[in-house]
mmCIF file of C-alpha atoms in Angstrom:
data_model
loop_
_atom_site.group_PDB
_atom_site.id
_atom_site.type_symbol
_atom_site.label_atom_id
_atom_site.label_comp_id
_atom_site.label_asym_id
_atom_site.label_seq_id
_atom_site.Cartn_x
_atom_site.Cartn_y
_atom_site.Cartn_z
ATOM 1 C CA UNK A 89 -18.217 -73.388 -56.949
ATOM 2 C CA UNK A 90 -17.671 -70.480 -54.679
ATOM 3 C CA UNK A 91 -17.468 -71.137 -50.845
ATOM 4 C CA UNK A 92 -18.032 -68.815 -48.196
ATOM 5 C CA UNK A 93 -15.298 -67.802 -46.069
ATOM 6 C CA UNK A 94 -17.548 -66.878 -43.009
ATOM 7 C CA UNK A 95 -16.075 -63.460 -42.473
ATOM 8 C CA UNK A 96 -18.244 -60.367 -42.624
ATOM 9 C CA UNK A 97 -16.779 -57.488 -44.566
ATOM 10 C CA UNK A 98 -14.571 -55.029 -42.484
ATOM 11 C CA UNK A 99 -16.924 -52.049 -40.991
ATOM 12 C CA UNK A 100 -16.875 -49.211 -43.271
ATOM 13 C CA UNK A 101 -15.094 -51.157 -46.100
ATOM 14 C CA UNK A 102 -16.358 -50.677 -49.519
ATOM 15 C CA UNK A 103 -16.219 -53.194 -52.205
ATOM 16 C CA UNK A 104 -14.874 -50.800 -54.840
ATOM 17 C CA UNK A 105 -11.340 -51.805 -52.778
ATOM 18 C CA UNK A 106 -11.598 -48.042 -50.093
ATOM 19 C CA UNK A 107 -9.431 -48.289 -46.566
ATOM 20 C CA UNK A 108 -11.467 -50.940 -45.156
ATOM 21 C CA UNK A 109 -12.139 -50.204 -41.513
ATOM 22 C CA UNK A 110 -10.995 -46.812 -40.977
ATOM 23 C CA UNK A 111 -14.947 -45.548 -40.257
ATOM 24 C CA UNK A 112 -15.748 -48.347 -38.264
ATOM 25 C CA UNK A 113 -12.513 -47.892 -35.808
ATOM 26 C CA UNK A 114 -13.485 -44.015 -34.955
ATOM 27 C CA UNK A 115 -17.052 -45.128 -34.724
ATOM 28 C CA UNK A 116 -15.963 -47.593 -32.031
ATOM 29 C CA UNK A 117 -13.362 -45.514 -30.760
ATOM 30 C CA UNK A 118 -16.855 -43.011 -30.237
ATOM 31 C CA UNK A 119 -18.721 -45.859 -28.609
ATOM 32 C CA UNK A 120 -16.378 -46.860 -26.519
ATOM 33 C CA UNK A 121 -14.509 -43.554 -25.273
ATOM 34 C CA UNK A 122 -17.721 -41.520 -25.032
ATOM 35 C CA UNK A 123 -17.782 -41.161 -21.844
ATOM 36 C CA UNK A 124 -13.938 -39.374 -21.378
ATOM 37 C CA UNK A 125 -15.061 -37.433 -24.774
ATOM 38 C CA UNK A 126 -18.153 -35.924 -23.214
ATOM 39 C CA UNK A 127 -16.119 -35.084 -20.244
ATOM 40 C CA UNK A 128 -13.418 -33.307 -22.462
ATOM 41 C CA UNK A 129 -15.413 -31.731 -24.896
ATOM 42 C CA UNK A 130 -16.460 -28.579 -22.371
ATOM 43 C CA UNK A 131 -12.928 -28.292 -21.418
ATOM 44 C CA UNK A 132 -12.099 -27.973 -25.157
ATOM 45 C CA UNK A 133 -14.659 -25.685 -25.762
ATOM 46 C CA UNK A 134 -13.669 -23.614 -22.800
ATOM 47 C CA UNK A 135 -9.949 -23.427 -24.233
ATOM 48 C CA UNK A 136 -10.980 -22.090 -27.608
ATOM 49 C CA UNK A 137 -13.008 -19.585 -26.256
ATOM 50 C CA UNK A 138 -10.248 -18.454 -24.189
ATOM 51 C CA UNK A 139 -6.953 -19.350 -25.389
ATOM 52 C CA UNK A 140 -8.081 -20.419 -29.236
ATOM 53 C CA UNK A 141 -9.753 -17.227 -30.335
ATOM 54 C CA UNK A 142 -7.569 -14.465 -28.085
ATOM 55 C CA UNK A 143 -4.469 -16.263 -29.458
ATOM 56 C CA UNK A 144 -6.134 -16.544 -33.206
ATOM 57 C CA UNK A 145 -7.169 -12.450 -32.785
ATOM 58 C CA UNK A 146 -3.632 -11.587 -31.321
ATOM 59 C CA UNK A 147 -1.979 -12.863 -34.293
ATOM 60 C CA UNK A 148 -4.472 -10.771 -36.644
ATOM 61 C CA UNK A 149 -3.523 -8.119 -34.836
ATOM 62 C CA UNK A 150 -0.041 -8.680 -34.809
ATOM 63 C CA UNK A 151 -0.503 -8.234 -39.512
ATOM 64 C CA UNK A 152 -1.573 -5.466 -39.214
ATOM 65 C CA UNK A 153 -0.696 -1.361 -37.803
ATOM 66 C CA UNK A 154 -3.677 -1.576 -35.237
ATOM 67 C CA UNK A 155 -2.774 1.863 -32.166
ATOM 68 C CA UNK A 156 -5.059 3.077 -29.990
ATOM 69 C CA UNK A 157 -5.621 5.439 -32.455
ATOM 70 C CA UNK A 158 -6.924 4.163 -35.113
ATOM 71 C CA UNK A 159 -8.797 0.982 -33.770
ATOM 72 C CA UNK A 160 -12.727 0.683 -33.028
ATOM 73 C CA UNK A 161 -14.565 1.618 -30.172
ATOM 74 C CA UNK A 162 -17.715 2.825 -29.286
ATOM 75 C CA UNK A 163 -17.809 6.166 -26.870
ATOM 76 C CA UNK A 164 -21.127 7.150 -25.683
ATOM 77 C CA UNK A 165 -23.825 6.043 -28.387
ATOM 78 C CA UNK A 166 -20.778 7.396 -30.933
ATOM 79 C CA UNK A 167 -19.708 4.516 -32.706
ATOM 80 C CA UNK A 168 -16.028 4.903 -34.121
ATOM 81 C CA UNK A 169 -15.249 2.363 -36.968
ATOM 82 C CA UNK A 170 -11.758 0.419 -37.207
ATOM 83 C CA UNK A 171 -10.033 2.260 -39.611
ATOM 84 C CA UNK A 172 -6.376 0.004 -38.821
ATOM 85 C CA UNK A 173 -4.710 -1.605 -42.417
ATOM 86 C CA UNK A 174 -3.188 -5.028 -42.859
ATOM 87 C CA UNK A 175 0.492 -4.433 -42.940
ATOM 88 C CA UNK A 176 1.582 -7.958 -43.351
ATOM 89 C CA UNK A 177 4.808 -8.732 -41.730
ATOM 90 C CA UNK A 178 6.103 -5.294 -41.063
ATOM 91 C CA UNK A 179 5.989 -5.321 -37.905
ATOM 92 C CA UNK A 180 8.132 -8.448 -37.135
ATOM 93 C CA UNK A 181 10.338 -6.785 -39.400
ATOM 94 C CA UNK A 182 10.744 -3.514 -37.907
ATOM 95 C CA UNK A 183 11.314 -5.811 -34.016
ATOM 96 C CA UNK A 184 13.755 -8.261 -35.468
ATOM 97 C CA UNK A 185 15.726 -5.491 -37.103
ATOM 98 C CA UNK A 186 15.773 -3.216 -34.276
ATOM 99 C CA UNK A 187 18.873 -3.575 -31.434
ATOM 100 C CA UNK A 188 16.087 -2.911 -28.558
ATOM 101 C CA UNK A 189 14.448 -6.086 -29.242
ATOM 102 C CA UNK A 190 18.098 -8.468 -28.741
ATOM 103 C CA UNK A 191 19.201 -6.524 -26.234
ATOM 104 C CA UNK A 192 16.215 -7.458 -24.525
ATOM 105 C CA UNK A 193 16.058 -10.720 -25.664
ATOM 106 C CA UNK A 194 19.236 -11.173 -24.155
ATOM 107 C CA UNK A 195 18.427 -10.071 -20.739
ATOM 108 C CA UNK A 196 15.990 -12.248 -20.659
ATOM 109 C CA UNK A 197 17.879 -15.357 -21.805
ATOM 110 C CA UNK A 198 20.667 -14.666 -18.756
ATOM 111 C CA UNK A 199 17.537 -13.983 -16.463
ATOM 112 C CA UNK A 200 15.918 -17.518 -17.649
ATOM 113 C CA UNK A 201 19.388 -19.271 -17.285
ATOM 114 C CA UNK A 202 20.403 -17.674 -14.006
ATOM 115 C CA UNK A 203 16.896 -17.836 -12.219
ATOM 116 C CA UNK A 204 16.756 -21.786 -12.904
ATOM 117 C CA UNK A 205 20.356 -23.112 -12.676
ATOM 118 C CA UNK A 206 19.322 -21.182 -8.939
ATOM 119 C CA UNK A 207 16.746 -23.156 -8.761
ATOM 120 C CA UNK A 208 17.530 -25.933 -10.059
ATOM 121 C CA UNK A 209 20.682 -26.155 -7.696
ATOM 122 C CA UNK A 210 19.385 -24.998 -4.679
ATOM 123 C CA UNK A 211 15.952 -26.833 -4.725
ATOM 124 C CA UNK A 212 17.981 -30.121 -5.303
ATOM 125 C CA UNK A 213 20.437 -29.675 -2.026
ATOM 126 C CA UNK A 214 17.316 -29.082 -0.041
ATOM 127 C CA UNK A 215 15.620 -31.864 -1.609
ATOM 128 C CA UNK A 216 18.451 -33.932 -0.854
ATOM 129 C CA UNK A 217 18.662 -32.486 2.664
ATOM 130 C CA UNK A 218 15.514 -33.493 3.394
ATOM 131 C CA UNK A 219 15.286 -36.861 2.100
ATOM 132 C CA UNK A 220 17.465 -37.885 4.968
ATOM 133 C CA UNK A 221 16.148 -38.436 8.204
ATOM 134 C CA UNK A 222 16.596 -34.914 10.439
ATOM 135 C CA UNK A 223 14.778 -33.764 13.838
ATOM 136 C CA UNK A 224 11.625 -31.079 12.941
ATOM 137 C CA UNK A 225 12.049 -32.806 9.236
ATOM 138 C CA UNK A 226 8.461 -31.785 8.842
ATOM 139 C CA UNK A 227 8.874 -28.504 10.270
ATOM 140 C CA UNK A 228 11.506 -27.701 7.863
ATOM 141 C CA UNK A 229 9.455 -28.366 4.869
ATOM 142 C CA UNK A 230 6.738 -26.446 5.770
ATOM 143 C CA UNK A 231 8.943 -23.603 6.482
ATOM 144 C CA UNK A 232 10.680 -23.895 3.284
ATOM 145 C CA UNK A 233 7.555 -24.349 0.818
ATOM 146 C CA UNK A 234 6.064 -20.962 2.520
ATOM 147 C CA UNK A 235 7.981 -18.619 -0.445
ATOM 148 C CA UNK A 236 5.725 -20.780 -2.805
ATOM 149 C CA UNK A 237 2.254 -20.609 -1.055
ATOM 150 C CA UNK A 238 2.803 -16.678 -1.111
ATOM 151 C CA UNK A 239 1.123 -15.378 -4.392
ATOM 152 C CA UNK A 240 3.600 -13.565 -6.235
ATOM 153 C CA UNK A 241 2.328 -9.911 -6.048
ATOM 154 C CA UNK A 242 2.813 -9.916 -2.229
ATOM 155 C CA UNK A 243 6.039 -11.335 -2.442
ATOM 156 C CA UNK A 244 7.020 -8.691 -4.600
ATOM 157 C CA UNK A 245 5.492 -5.927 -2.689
ATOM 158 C CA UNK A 246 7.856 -7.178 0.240
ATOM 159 C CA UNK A 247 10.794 -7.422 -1.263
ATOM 160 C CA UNK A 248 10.339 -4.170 -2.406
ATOM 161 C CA UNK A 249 9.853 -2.582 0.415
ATOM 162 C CA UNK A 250 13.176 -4.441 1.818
ATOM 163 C CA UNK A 251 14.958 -3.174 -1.092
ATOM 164 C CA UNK A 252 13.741 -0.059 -0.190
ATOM 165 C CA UNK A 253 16.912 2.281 -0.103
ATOM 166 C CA UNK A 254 15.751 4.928 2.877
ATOM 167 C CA UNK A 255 13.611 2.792 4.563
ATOM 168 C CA UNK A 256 14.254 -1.376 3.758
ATOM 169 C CA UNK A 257 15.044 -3.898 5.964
ATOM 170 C CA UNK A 258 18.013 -5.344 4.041
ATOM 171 C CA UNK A 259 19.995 -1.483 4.254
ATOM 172 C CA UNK A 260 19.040 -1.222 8.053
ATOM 173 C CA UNK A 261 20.813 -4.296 8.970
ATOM 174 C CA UNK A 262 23.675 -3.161 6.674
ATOM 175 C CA UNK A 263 24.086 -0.042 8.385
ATOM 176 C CA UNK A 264 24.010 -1.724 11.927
ATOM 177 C CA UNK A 265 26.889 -3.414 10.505
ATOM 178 C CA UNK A 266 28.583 0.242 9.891
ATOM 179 C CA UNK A 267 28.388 -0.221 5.935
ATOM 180 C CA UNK A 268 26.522 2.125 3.746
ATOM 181 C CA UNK A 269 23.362 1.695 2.128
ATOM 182 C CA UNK A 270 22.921 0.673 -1.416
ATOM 183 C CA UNK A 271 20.604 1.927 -4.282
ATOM 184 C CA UNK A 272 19.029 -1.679 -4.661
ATOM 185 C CA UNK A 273 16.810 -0.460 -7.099
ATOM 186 C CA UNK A 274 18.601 2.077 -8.370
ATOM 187 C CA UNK A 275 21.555 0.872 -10.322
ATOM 188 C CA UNK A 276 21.021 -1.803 -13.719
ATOM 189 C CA UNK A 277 23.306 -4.452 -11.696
ATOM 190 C CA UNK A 278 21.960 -4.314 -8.595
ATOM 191 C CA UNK A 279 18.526 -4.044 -9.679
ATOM 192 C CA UNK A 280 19.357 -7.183 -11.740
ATOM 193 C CA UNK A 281 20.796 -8.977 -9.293
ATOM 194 C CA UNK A 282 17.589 -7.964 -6.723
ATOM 195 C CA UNK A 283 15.210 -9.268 -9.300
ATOM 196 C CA UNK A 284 17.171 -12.708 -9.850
ATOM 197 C CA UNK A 285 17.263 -13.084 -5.795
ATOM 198 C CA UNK A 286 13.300 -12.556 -5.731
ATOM 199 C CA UNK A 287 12.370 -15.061 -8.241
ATOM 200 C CA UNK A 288 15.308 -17.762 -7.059
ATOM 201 C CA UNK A 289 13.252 -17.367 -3.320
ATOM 202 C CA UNK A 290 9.683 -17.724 -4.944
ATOM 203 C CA UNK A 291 10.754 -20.753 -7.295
ATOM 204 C CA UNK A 292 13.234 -23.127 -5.400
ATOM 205 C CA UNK A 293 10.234 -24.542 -3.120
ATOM 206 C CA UNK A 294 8.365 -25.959 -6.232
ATOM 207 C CA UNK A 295 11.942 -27.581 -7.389
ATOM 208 C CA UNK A 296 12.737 -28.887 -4.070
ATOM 209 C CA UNK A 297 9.253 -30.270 -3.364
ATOM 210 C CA UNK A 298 9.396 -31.842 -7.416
ATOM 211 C CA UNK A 299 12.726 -33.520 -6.511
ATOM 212 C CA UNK A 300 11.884 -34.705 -3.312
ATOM 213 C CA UNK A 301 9.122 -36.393 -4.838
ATOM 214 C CA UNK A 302 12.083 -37.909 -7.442
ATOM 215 C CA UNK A 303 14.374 -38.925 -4.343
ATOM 216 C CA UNK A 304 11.841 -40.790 -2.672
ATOM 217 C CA UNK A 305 11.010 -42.960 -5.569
ATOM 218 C CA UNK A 306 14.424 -44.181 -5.760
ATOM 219 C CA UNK A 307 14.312 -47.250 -4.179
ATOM 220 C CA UNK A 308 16.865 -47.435 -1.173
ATOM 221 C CA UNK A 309 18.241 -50.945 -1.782
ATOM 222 C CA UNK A 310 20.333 -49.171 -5.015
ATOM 223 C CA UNK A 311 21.976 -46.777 -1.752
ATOM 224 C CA UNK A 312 22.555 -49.680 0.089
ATOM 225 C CA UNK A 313 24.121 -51.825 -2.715
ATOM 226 C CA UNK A 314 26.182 -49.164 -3.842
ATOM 227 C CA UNK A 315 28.019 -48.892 -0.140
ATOM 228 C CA UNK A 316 28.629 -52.186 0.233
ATOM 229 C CA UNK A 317 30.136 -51.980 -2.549
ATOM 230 C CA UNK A 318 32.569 -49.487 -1.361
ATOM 231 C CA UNK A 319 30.999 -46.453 -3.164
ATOM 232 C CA UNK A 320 31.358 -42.802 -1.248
ATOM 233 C CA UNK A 321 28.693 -39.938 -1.187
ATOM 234 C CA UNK A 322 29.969 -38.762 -4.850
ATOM 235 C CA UNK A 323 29.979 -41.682 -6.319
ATOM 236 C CA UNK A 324 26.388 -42.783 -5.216
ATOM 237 C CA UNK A 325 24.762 -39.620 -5.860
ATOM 238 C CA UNK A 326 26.536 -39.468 -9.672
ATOM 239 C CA UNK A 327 25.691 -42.643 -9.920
ATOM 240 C CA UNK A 328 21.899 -43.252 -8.915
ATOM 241 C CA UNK A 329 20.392 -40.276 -7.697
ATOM 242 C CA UNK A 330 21.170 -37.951 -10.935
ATOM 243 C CA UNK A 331 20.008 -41.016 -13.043
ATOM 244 C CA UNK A 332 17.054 -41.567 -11.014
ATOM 245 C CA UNK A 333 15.729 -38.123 -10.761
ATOM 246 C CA UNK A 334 16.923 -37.562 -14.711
ATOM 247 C CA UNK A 335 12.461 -38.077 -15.661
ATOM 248 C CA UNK A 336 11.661 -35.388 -13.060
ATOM 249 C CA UNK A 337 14.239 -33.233 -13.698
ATOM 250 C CA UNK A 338 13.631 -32.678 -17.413
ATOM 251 C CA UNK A 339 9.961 -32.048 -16.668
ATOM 252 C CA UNK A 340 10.794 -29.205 -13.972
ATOM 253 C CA UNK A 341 13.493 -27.657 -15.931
ATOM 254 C CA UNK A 342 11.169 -27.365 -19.068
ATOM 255 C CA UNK A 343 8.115 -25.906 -16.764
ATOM 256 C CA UNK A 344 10.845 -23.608 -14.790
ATOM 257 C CA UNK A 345 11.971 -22.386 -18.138
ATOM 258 C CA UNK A 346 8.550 -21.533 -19.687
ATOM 259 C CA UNK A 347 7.698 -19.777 -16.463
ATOM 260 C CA UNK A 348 10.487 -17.771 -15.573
ATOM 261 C CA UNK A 349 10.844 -16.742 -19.223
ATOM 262 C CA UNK A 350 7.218 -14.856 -18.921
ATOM 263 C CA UNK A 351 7.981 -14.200 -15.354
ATOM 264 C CA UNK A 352 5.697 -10.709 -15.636
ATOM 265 C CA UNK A 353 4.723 -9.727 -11.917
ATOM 266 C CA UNK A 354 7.884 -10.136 -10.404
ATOM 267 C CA UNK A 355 9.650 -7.720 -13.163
ATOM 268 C CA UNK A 356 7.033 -5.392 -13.131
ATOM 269 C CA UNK A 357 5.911 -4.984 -9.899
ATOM 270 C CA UNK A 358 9.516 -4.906 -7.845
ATOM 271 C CA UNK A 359 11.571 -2.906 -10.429
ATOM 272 C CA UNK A 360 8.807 -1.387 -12.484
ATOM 273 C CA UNK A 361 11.310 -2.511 -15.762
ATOM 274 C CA UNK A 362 13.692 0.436 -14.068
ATOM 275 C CA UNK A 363 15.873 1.652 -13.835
ATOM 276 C CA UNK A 364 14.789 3.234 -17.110
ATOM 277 C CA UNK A 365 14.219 -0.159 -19.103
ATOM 278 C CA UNK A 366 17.200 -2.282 -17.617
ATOM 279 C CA UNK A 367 15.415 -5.049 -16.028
ATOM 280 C CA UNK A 368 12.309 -5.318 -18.433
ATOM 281 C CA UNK A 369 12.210 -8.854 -19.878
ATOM 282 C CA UNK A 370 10.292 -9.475 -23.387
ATOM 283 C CA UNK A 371 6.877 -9.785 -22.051
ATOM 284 C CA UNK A 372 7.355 -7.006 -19.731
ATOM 285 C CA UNK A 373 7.871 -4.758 -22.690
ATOM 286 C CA UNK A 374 5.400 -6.335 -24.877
ATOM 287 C CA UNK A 375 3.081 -5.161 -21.618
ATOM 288 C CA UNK A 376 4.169 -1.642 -21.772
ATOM 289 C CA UNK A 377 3.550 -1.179 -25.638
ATOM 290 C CA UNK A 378 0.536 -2.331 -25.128
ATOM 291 C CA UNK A 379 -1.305 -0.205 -22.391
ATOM 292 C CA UNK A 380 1.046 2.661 -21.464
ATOM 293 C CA UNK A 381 1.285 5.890 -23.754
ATOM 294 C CA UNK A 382 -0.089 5.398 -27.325
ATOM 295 C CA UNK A 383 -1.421 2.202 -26.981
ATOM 296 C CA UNK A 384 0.391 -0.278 -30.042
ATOM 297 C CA UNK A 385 -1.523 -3.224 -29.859
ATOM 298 C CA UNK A 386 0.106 -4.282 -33.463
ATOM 299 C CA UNK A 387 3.250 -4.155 -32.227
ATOM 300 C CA UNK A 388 2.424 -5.488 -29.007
ATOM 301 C CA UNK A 389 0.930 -8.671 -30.047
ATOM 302 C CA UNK A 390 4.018 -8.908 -32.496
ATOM 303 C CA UNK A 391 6.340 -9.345 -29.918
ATOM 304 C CA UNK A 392 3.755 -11.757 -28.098
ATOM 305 C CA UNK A 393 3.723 -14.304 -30.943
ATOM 306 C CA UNK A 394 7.797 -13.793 -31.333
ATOM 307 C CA UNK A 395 7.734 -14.765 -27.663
ATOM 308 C CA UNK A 396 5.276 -17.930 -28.627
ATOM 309 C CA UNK A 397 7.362 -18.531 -30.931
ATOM 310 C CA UNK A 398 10.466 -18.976 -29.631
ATOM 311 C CA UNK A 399 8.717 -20.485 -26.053
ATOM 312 C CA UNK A 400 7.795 -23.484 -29.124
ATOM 313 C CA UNK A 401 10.909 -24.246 -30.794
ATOM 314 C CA UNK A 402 12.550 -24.158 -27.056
ATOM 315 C CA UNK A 403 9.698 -26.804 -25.781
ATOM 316 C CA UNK A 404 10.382 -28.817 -28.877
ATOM 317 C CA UNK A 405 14.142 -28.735 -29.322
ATOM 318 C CA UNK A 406 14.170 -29.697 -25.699
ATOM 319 C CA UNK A 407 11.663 -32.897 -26.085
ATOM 320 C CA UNK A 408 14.015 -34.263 -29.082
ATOM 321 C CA UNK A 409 17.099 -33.435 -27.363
ATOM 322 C CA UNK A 410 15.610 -35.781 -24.441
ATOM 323 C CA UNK A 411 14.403 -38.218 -26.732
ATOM 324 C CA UNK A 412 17.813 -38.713 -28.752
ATOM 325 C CA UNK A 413 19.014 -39.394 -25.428
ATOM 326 C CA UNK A 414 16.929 -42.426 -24.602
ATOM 327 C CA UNK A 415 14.112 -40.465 -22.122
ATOM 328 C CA UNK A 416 10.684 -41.811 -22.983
ATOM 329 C CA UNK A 417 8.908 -38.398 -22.297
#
């Protein structure tokens, strides 16, 4: 005699022995997250339209031996068909066999690593300057957050015109001294060096206001333990602030990175990638292949997914390197 158990079958189970239930959770997952997937939808829509299908068309592009030349365009009522081939992977070929593209890969590896141990550095002694109590405390940080409420096109318009080597601020002063003026601008290591100090300026506010944030979640008792316990400045900021700002500092370093690796305007507009091509940085030349002489918009968009590329493996090397480490994130 068979006797009922009481229990309905699982939703979306099938008696033929299926994965009971898996329908019925995204149903209810539907009915009862629809209202944060109607609010996401548009901004998903939004992205494909302008990141998805730019991204998707760049990497076409990027198979095949698309110049200005030879790609479609309409002049007038003249309508001039595409008459560009798919090349395959010639043209990361021809980059990642030619010595332009390491040499400026490595420029902009040193220009990534100097431009945010800089920041890194200085934004953390100002963060830890200010966590303290000081007279004008709040005048200070307004002060020193300015560089990062300046859009980056006008702060590279003025430091240009203070590296300057007739006219600039920064050789005036140096000749008041009674010392020469240099060729800023001019010369591959100073123009290096200029383009370094210009991004250190714009970026350390955003690290100093991120780790001041960091400083003042660390709850002061740990401070006060650690000195009655005898521990000096050293030993208490080895020993809880590094720790407790270890969350925000991985997130800041990782952002820092991405941006100062793409860092276009601040290249492009001080130094112009001069003198000659000494200061251009990957995406700088990627830029010029693109839309100055023959335009190579194959070649361009090569280098643009090599620069995805690598951006990736960087972003995801660093997440596991955190995570073998014990950070959550």
């Amino acid at each position: 005699m068979a006797v009922s158990t009481g229990r309905a079958p699982a939703a979306g189970g099938s008696a033929a022995g299926g994965r009971p239930g898996t329908p019925g959770r995204l149903r209810r997952a539907l009915a009862t997250h629809w209202y944060a997937w109607a609010m996401v939808a548009p901004v998903l829509v939004v992205m494909l339209v302008l990141i998805g299908w730019p991204l998707a068309r760049g990497v076409y592009l990027s198979l095949t031996d698309a110049t200005e030349a030879n790609i479609g365009r309409t002049i007038g009522v003249n309508v001039i068909p595409a008459t560009y081939e798919f090349i395959g992977l010639d043209n990361y070929l021809q980059i990642l066999t030619s010595a332009l593209f390491w040499d400026k890969l490595l420029w902009t590896v040193v220009w990534t690593a100097a431009c945010v141990v800089l920041h890194y550095g200085i934004g953390l002694g100002l963060a830890v300057m200010l966590n303290r109590r000081l007279r004008l405390r709040s005048l200070y940080r307004v002060l020193l957050i300015l560089p990062w409420a300046v859009p980056a096109f006008v702060a590279a318009f003025i430091w240009r015109y203070l590296y300057n080597s007739d006219y600039g601020v920064i050789n005036g002063f140096l000749e008041l001294a009674g010392l020469s003026g240099v060729g800023w601008l001019d010369d591959p290591v100073t123009a290096k060096l200029a383009v370094i100090a210009v991004n250190v300026w714009i970026g350390v506010p955003f690290m100093m206001v991120a780790l001041l944030g960091g400083l003042q979640s660390i709850p002061a008792e740990l401070y006060e333990a650690a000195e009655v316990d005898g521990a000096g400045p050293w030993q208490r900021f080895r020993a809880i602030t590094l720790p407790g700002l270890r969350r925000v500092s991985s997130t800041v370093v990782l952002l820092g990175t991405i941006w100062t690796f793409n860092m276009f305007p601040i290249i492009f507009l001080v130094t112009r990638g001069g003198p000659g091509s000494e200061t251009e940085i990957l995406v700088t030349y990627a830029f010029r292949k693109a839309f100055t002489g023959v335009r190579d918009y194959s070649g361009s968009a090569a280098w643009g997914v090599l620069i995805l590329a690598m951006l990736v493996v960087l972003a995801v090397g660093y997440r596991r390197t955190l995570r073998s480490q014990g950070d959550p994130w």
